[in-house]
Short mmCIF file of C-alpha atoms in Angstrom, two decimals:
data_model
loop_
_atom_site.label_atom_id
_atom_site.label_comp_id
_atom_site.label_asym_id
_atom_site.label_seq_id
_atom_site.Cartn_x
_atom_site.Cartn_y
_atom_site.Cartn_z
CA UNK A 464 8.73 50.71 77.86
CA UNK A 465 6.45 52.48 80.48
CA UNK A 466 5.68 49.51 82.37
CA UNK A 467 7.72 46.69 84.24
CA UNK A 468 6.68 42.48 83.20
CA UNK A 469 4.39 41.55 85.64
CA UNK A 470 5.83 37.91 87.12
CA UNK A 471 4.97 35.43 89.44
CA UNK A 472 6.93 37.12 92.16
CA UNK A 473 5.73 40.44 91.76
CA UNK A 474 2.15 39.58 91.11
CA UNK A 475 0.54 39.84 94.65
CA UNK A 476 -1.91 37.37 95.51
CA UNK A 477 -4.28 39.46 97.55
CA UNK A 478 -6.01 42.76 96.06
CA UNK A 479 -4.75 42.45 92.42
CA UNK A 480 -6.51 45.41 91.33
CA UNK A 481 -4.63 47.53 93.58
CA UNK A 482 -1.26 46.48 91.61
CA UNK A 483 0.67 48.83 89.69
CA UNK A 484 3.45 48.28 87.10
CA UNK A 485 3.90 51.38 85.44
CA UNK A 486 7.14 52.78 86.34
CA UNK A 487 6.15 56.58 86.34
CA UNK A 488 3.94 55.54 90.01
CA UNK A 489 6.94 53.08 90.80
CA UNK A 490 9.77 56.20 90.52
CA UNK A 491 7.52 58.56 92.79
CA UNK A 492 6.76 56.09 95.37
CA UNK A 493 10.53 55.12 95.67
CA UNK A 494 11.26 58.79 95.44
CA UNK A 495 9.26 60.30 98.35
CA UNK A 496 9.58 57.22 100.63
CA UNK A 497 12.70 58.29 103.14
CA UNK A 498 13.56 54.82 103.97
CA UNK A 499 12.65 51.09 102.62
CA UNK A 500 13.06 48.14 104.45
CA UNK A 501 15.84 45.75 103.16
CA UNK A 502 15.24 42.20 103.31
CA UNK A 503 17.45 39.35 103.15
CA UNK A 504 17.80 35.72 104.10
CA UNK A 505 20.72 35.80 106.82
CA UNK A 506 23.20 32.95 107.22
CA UNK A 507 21.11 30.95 109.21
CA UNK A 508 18.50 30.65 106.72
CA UNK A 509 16.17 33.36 108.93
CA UNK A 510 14.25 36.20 106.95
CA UNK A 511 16.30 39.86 108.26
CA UNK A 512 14.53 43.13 107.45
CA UNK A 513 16.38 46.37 108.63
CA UNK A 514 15.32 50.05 107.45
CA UNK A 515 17.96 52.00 105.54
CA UNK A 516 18.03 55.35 103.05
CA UNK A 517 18.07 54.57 99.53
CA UNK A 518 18.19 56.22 96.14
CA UNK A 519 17.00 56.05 93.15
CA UNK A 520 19.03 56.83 89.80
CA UNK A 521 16.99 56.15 86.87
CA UNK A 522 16.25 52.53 86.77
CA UNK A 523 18.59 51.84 89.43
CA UNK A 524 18.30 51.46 93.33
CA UNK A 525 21.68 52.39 94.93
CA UNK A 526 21.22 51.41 98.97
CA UNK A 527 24.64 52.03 101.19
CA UNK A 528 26.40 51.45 104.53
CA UNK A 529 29.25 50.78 106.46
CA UNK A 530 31.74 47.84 104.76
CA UNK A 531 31.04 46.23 108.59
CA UNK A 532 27.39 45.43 108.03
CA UNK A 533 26.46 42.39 108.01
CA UNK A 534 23.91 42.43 104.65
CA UNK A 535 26.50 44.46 102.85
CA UNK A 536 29.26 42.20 103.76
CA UNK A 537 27.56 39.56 102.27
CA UNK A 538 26.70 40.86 99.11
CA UNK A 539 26.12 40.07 95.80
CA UNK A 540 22.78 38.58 97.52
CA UNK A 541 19.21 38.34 97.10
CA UNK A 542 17.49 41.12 98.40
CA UNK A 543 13.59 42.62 98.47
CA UNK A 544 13.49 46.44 99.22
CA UNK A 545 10.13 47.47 100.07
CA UNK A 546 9.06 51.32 100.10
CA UNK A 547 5.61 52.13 101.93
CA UNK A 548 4.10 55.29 102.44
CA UNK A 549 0.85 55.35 104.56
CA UNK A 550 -1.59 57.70 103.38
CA UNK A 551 -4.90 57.52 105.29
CA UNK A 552 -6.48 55.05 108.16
CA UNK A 553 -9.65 53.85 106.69
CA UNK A 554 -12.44 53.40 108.77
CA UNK A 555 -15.11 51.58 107.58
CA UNK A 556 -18.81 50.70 109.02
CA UNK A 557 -17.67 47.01 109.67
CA UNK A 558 -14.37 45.74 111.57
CA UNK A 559 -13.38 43.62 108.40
CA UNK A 560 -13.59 46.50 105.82
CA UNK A 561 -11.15 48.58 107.96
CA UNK A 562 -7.65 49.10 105.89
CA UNK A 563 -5.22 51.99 104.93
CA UNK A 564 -4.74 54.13 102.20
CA UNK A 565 -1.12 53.01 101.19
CA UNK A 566 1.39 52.82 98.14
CA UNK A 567 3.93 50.99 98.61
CA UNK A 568 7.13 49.70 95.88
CA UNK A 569 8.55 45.97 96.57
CA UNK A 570 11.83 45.09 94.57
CA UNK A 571 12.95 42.19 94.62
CA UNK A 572 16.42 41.53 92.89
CA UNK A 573 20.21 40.72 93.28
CA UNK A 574 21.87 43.77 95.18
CA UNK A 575 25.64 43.58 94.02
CA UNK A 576 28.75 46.05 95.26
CA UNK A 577 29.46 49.07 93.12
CA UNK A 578 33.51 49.39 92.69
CA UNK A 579 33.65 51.78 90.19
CA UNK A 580 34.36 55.11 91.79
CA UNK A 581 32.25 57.38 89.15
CA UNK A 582 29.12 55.20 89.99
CA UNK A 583 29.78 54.89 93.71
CA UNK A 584 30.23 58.99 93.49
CA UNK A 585 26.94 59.43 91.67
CA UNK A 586 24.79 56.67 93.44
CA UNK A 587 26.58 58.46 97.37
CA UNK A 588 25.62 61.81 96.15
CA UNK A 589 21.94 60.18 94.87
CA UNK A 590 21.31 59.13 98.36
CA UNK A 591 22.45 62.61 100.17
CA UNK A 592 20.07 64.63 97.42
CA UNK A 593 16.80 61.91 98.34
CA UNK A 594 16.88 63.09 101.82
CA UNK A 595 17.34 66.57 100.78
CA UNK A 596 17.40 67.73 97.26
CA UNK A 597 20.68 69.79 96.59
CA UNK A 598 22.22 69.10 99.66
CA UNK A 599 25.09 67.03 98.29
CA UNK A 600 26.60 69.81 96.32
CA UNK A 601 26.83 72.06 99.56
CA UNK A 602 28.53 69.30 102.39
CA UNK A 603 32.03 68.21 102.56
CA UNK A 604 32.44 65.32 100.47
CA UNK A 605 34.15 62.29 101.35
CA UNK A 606 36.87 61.85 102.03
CA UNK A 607 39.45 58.83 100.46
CA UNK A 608 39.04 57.21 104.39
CA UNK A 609 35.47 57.67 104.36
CA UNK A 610 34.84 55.90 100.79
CA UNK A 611 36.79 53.34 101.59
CA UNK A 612 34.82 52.57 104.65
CA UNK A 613 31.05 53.19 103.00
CA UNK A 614 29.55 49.80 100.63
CA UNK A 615 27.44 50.69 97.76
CA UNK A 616 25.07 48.33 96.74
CA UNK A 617 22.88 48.47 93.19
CA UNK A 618 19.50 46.36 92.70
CA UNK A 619 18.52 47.19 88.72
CA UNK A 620 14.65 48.00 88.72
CA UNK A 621 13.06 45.10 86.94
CA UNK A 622 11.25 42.71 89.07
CA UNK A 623 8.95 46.13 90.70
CA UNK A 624 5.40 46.31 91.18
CA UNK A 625 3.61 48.85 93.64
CA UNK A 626 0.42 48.35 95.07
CA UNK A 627 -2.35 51.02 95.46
CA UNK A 628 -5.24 51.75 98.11
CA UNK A 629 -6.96 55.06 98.21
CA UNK A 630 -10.49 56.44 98.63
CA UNK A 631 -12.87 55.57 100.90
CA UNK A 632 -14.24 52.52 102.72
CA UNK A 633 -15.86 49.84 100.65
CA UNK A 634 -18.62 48.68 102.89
CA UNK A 635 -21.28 45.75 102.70
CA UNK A 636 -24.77 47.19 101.72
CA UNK A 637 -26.67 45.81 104.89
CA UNK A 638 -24.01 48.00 106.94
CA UNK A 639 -24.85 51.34 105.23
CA UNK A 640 -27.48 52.05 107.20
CA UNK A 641 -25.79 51.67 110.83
CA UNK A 642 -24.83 53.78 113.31
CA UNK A 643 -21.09 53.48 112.89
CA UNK A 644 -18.94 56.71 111.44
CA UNK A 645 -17.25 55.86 108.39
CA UNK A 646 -14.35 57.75 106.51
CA UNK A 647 -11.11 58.27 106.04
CA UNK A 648 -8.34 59.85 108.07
CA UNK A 649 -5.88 61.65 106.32
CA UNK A 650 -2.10 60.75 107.01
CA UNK A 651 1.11 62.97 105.94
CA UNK A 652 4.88 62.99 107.10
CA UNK A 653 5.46 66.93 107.59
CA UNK A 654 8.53 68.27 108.27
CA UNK A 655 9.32 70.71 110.30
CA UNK A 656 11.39 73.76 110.69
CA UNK A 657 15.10 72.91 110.41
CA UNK A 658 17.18 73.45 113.80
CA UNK A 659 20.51 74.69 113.12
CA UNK A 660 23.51 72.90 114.88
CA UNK A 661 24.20 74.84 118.49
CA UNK A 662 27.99 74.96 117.06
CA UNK A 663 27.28 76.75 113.46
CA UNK A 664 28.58 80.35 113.41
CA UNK A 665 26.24 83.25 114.27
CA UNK A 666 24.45 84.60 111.06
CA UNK A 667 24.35 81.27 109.66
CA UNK A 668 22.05 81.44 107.19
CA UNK A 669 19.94 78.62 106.15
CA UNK A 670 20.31 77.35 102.30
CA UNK A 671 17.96 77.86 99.46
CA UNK A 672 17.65 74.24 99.74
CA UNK A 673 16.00 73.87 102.81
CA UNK A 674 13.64 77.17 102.65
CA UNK A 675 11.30 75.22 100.68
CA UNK A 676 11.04 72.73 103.67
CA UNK A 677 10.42 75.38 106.32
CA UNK A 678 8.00 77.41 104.50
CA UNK A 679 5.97 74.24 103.15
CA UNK A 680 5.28 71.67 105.71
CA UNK A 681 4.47 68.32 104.01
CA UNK A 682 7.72 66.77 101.87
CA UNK A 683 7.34 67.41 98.55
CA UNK A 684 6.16 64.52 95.78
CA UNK A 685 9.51 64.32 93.58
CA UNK A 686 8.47 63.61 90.02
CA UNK A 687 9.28 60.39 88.19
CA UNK A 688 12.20 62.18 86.17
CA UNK B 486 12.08 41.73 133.87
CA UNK B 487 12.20 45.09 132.00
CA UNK B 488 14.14 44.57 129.17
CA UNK B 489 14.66 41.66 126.24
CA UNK B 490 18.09 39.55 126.27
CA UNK B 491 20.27 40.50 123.81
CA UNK B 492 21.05 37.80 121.64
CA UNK B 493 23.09 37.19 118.42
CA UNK B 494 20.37 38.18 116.22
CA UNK B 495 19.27 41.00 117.63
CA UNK B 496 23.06 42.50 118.39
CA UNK B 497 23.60 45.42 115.80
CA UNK B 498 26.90 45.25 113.85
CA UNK B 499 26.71 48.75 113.12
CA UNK B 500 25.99 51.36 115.86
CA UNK B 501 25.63 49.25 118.97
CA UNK B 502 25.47 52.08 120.80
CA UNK B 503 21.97 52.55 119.56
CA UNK B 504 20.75 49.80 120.59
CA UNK B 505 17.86 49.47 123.12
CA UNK B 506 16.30 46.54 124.88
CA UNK B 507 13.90 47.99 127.58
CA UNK B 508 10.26 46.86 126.88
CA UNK B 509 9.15 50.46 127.18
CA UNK B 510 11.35 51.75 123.84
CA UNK B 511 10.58 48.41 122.25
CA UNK B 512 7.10 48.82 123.31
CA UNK B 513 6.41 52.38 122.53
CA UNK B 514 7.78 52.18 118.97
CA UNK B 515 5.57 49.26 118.36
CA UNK B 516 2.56 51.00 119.45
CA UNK B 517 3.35 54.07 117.27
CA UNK B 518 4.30 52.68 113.94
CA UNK B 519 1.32 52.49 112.00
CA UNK B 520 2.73 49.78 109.30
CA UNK B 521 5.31 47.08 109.99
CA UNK B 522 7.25 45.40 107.68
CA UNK B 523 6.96 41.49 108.00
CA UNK B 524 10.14 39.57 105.78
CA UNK B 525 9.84 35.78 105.28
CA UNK B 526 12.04 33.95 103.45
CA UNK B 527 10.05 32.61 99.86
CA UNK B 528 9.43 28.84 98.53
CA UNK B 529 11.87 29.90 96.47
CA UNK B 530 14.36 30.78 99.18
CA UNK B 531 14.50 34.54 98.58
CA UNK B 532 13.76 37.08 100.66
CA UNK B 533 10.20 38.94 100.64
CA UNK B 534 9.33 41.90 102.65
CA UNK B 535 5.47 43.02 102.65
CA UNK B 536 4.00 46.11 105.29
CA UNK B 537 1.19 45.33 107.01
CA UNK B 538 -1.04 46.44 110.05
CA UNK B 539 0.15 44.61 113.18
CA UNK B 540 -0.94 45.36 117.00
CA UNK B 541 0.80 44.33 120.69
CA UNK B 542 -1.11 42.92 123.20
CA UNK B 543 1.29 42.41 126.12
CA UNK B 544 4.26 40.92 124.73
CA UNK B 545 2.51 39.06 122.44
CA UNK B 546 2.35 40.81 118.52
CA UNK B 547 -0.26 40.21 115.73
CA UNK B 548 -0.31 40.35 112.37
CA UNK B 549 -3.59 39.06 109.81
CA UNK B 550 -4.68 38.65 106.67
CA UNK B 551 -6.33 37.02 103.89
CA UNK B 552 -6.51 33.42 104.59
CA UNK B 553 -4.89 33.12 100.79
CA UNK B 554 -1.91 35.57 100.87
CA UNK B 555 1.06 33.91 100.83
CA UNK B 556 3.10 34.38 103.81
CA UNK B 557 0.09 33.89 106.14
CA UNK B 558 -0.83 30.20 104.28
CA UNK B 559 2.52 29.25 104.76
CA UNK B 560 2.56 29.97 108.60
CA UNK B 561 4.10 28.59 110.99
CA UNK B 562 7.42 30.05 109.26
CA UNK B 563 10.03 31.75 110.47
CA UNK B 564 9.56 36.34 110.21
CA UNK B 565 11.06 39.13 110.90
CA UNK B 566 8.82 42.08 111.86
CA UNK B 567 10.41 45.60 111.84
CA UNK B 568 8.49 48.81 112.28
CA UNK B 569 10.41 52.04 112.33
CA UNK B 570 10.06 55.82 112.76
CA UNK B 571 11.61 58.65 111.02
CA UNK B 572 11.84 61.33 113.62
CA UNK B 573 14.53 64.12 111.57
CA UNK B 574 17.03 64.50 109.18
CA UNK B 575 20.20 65.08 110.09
CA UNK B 576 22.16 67.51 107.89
CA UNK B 577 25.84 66.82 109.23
CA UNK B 578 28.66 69.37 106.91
CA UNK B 579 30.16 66.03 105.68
CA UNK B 580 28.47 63.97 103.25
CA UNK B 581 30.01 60.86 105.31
CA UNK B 582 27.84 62.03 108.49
CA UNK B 583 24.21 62.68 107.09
CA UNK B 584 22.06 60.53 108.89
CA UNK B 585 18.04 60.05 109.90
CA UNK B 586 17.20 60.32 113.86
CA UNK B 587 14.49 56.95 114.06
CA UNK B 588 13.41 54.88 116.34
CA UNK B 589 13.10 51.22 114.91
CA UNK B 590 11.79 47.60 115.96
CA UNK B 591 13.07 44.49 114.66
CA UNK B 592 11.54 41.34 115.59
CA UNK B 593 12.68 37.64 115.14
CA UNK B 594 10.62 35.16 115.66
CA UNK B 595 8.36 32.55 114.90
CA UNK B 596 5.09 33.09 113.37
CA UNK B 597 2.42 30.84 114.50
CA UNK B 598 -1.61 30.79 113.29
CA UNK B 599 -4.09 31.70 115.91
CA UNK B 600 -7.14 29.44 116.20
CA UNK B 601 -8.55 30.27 119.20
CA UNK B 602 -11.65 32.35 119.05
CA UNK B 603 -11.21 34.17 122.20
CA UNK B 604 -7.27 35.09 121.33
CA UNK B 605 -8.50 35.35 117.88
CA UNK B 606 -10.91 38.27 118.91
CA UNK B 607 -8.68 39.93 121.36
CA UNK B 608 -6.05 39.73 118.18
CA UNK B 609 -8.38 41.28 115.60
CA UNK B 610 -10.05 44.06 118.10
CA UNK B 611 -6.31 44.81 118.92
CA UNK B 612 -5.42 45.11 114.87
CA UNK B 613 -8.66 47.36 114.79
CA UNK B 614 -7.35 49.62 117.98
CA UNK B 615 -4.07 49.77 116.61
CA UNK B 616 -5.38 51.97 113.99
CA UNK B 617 -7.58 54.09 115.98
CA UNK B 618 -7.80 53.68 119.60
CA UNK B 619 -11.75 52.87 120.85
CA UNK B 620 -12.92 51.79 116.94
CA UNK B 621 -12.96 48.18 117.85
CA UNK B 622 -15.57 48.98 120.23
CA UNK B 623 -17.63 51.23 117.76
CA UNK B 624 -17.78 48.96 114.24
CA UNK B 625 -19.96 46.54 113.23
CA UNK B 626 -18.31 43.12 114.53
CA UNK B 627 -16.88 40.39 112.02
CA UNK B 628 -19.30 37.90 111.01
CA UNK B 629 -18.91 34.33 111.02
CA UNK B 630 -17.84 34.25 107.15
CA UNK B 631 -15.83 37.15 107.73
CA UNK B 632 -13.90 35.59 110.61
CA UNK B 633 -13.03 32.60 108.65
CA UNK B 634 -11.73 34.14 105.60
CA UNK B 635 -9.18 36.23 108.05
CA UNK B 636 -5.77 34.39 109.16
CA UNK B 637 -4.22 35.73 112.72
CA UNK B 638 -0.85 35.30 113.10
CA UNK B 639 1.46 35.55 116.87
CA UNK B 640 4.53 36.26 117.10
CA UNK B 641 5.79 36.41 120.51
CA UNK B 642 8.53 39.35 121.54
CA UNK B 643 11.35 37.63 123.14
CA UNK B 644 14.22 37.88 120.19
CA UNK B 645 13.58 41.52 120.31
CA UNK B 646 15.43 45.15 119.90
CA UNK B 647 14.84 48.40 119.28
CA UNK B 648 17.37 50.96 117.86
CA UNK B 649 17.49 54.16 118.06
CA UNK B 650 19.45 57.82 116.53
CA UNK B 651 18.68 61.10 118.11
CA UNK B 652 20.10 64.62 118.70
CA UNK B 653 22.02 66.87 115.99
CA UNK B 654 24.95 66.10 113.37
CA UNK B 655 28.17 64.49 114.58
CA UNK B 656 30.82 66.41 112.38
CA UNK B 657 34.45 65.71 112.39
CA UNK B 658 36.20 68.91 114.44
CA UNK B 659 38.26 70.07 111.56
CA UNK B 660 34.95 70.47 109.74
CA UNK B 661 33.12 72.51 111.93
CA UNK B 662 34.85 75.90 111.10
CA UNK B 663 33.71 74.69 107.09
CA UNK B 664 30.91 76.93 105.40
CA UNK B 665 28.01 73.98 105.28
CA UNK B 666 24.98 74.70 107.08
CA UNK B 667 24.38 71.88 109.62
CA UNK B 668 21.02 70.82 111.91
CA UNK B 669 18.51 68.69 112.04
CA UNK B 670 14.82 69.03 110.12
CA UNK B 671 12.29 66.97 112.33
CA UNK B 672 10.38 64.33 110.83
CA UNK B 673 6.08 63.34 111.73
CA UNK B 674 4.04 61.91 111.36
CA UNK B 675 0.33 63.93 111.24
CA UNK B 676 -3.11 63.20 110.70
CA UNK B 677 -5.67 64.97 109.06
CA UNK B 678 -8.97 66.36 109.88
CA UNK B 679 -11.24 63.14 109.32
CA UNK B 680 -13.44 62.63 105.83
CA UNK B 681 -16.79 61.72 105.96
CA UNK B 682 -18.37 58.85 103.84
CA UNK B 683 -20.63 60.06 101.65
CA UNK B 684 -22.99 57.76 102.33
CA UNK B 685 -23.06 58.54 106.03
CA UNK B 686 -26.46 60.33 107.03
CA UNK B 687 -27.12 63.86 107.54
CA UNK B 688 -25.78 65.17 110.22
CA UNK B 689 -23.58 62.19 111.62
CA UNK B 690 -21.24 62.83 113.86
CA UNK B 691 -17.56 62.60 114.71
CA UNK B 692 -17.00 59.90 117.10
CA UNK B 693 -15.73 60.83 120.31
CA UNK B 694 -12.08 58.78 119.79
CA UNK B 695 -11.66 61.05 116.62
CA UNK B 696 -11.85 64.28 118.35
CA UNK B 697 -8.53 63.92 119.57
CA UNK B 698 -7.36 63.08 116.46
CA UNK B 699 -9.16 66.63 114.31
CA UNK B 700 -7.56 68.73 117.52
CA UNK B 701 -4.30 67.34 117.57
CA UNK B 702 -2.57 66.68 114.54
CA UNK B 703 0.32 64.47 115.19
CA UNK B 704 -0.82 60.88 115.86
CA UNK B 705 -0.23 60.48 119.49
CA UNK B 706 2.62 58.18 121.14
CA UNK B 707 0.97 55.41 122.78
CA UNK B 708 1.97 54.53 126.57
CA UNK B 709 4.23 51.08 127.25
CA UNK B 710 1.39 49.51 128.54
#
């Protein structure tokens, strides 16, 4: 199926037309997003939200960190991953119609540890590629010590929606005629030219990899593959 | 006093050492997020983690919304706001030591409905200058329907810490002789050169508090104060 079930939980209740369910907009939002915020209900019953890297694997979000963190420690737990990316301030005529051009990916789900070491392998190496693609088959890879300190965590992709905002300002008729500039502004995360470490070896050469990045500013969109 | 007390809930487990409680850092990365992410904890007990547009005024934070989404209906609950920024990547020669340089927020606190007009206003124009510096002053003002269909939430800063990863890769000496490229790609955030409405007459100009933002591209850090 193309689509995930819409459900009570991941049916919003403000702006329903800007919901999505199909998973092809669900992958490339999760994709291109370099961190989501992970939220979880801590022990004293409080709401905790901390940002982290994540990865996607199919229809599987693999999120990691040290064995000594608290939300990893506590795992399997209930957990919703959220992934924004802002892509424009809209400014409209009136103060109300103001809003951003957004998509953002909420998850909610049961994150549980990964113990087998072929998954934990692929889902680590998932989450070096997503912050640079390729990069995990050119670094040292862990080591037994460094496995044994790092918690994988896996939330299966099934209660997803994303929601949607672009174009332009939706403004009240009376206001068209006013004297206030409307429009949008756009927003992109660029990166910039990669700074080699002060201790790398002269002639150090920088990897195909990462030639994309300096010669084309804005991160790529990853497809939904 | 300059700085937030540290508490329980806002002592890292991991990385202490990045952790930061001076109002400016706190301050500054509040100002310069564009999105926050708020978490509550459901009706059904699970966590849910939305972004939204929030603004600081003093040490006081606000958030709004529909006066029928969820979290905001349910108010006064218990939140926790966190706004972060991805400033590079860091490309360490072990897999173990990749990391992102950021600067993040995290809020506890209690979230409590505004009903005072005045604060209400201040809140709102805040939200509106949060966006784009000077707009509040240059829109057409909420109306009274408008004004009652929009919820304004406070949450105060007290339970409050910032955290925060810069400089290169931190590689294990025996690796550093290894043949893995190593560095750091920065991370921005930019904005655009700003898209007219097409409704907007002829010959409209750019507003003064958008010049800034066609001439400079990166989305300017906002002072502590």
């Amino acid at each position: 199926m193309d689509a995930y079930r819409a459900t009570a939980a991941t049916t919003p209740t403000r702006s329903p037309e800007r919901a999505r369910y199909d998973r092809a907009t669900v992958h490339a939002v999760l994709d291109e997003a370099l961190v989501c915020h992970l939220g979880v209900v801590g022990p004293d019953g409080r709401p905790v939200v901390l940002p982290t890297i994540h990865a996607r694997v199919g229809e599987r979000l693999y999120l990691h960190g040290s064995t000594g963190s608290r939300p990893l420690r506590a795992a399997p737990l209930d957990v919703c991953v959220t992934a924004t990316l802002v892509d424009g301030l809209v400014l409209a005529r009136s103060a109300f119609h103001h809003s951003m051009n957004y998509r953002s990916v909420v998850v909610h789900g049961r994150a549980v540890p990964v113990q087998d070491p072929a998954e934990r392998a692929v889902a680590l190496d998932a989450i070096v590629d997503h912050v640079v693609a390729g990069r995990a088959a050119d670094c040292r890879p862990a080591s037994r010590r460094e496995l044994a300190a790092t918690a994988v965590l896996r939330v299966d992709l099934d209660a997803v929606s994303a929601k949607v905002r672009s174009g332009g300002a939706h403004d009240e008729p009376e206001d068209l005629a006013g004297p206030w500039w409307a429009g949008v502004v756009p927003v992109r995360t660029v990166l910039g030219a990669p700074e080699p470490d002060a201790l790398l070896p002269e002639g150090a050469g920088l990897p195909a990899y990462l030639d994309p990045v300096a010669q084309r500013p804005v991160r790529p969109r990853r497809g939904a593959a």
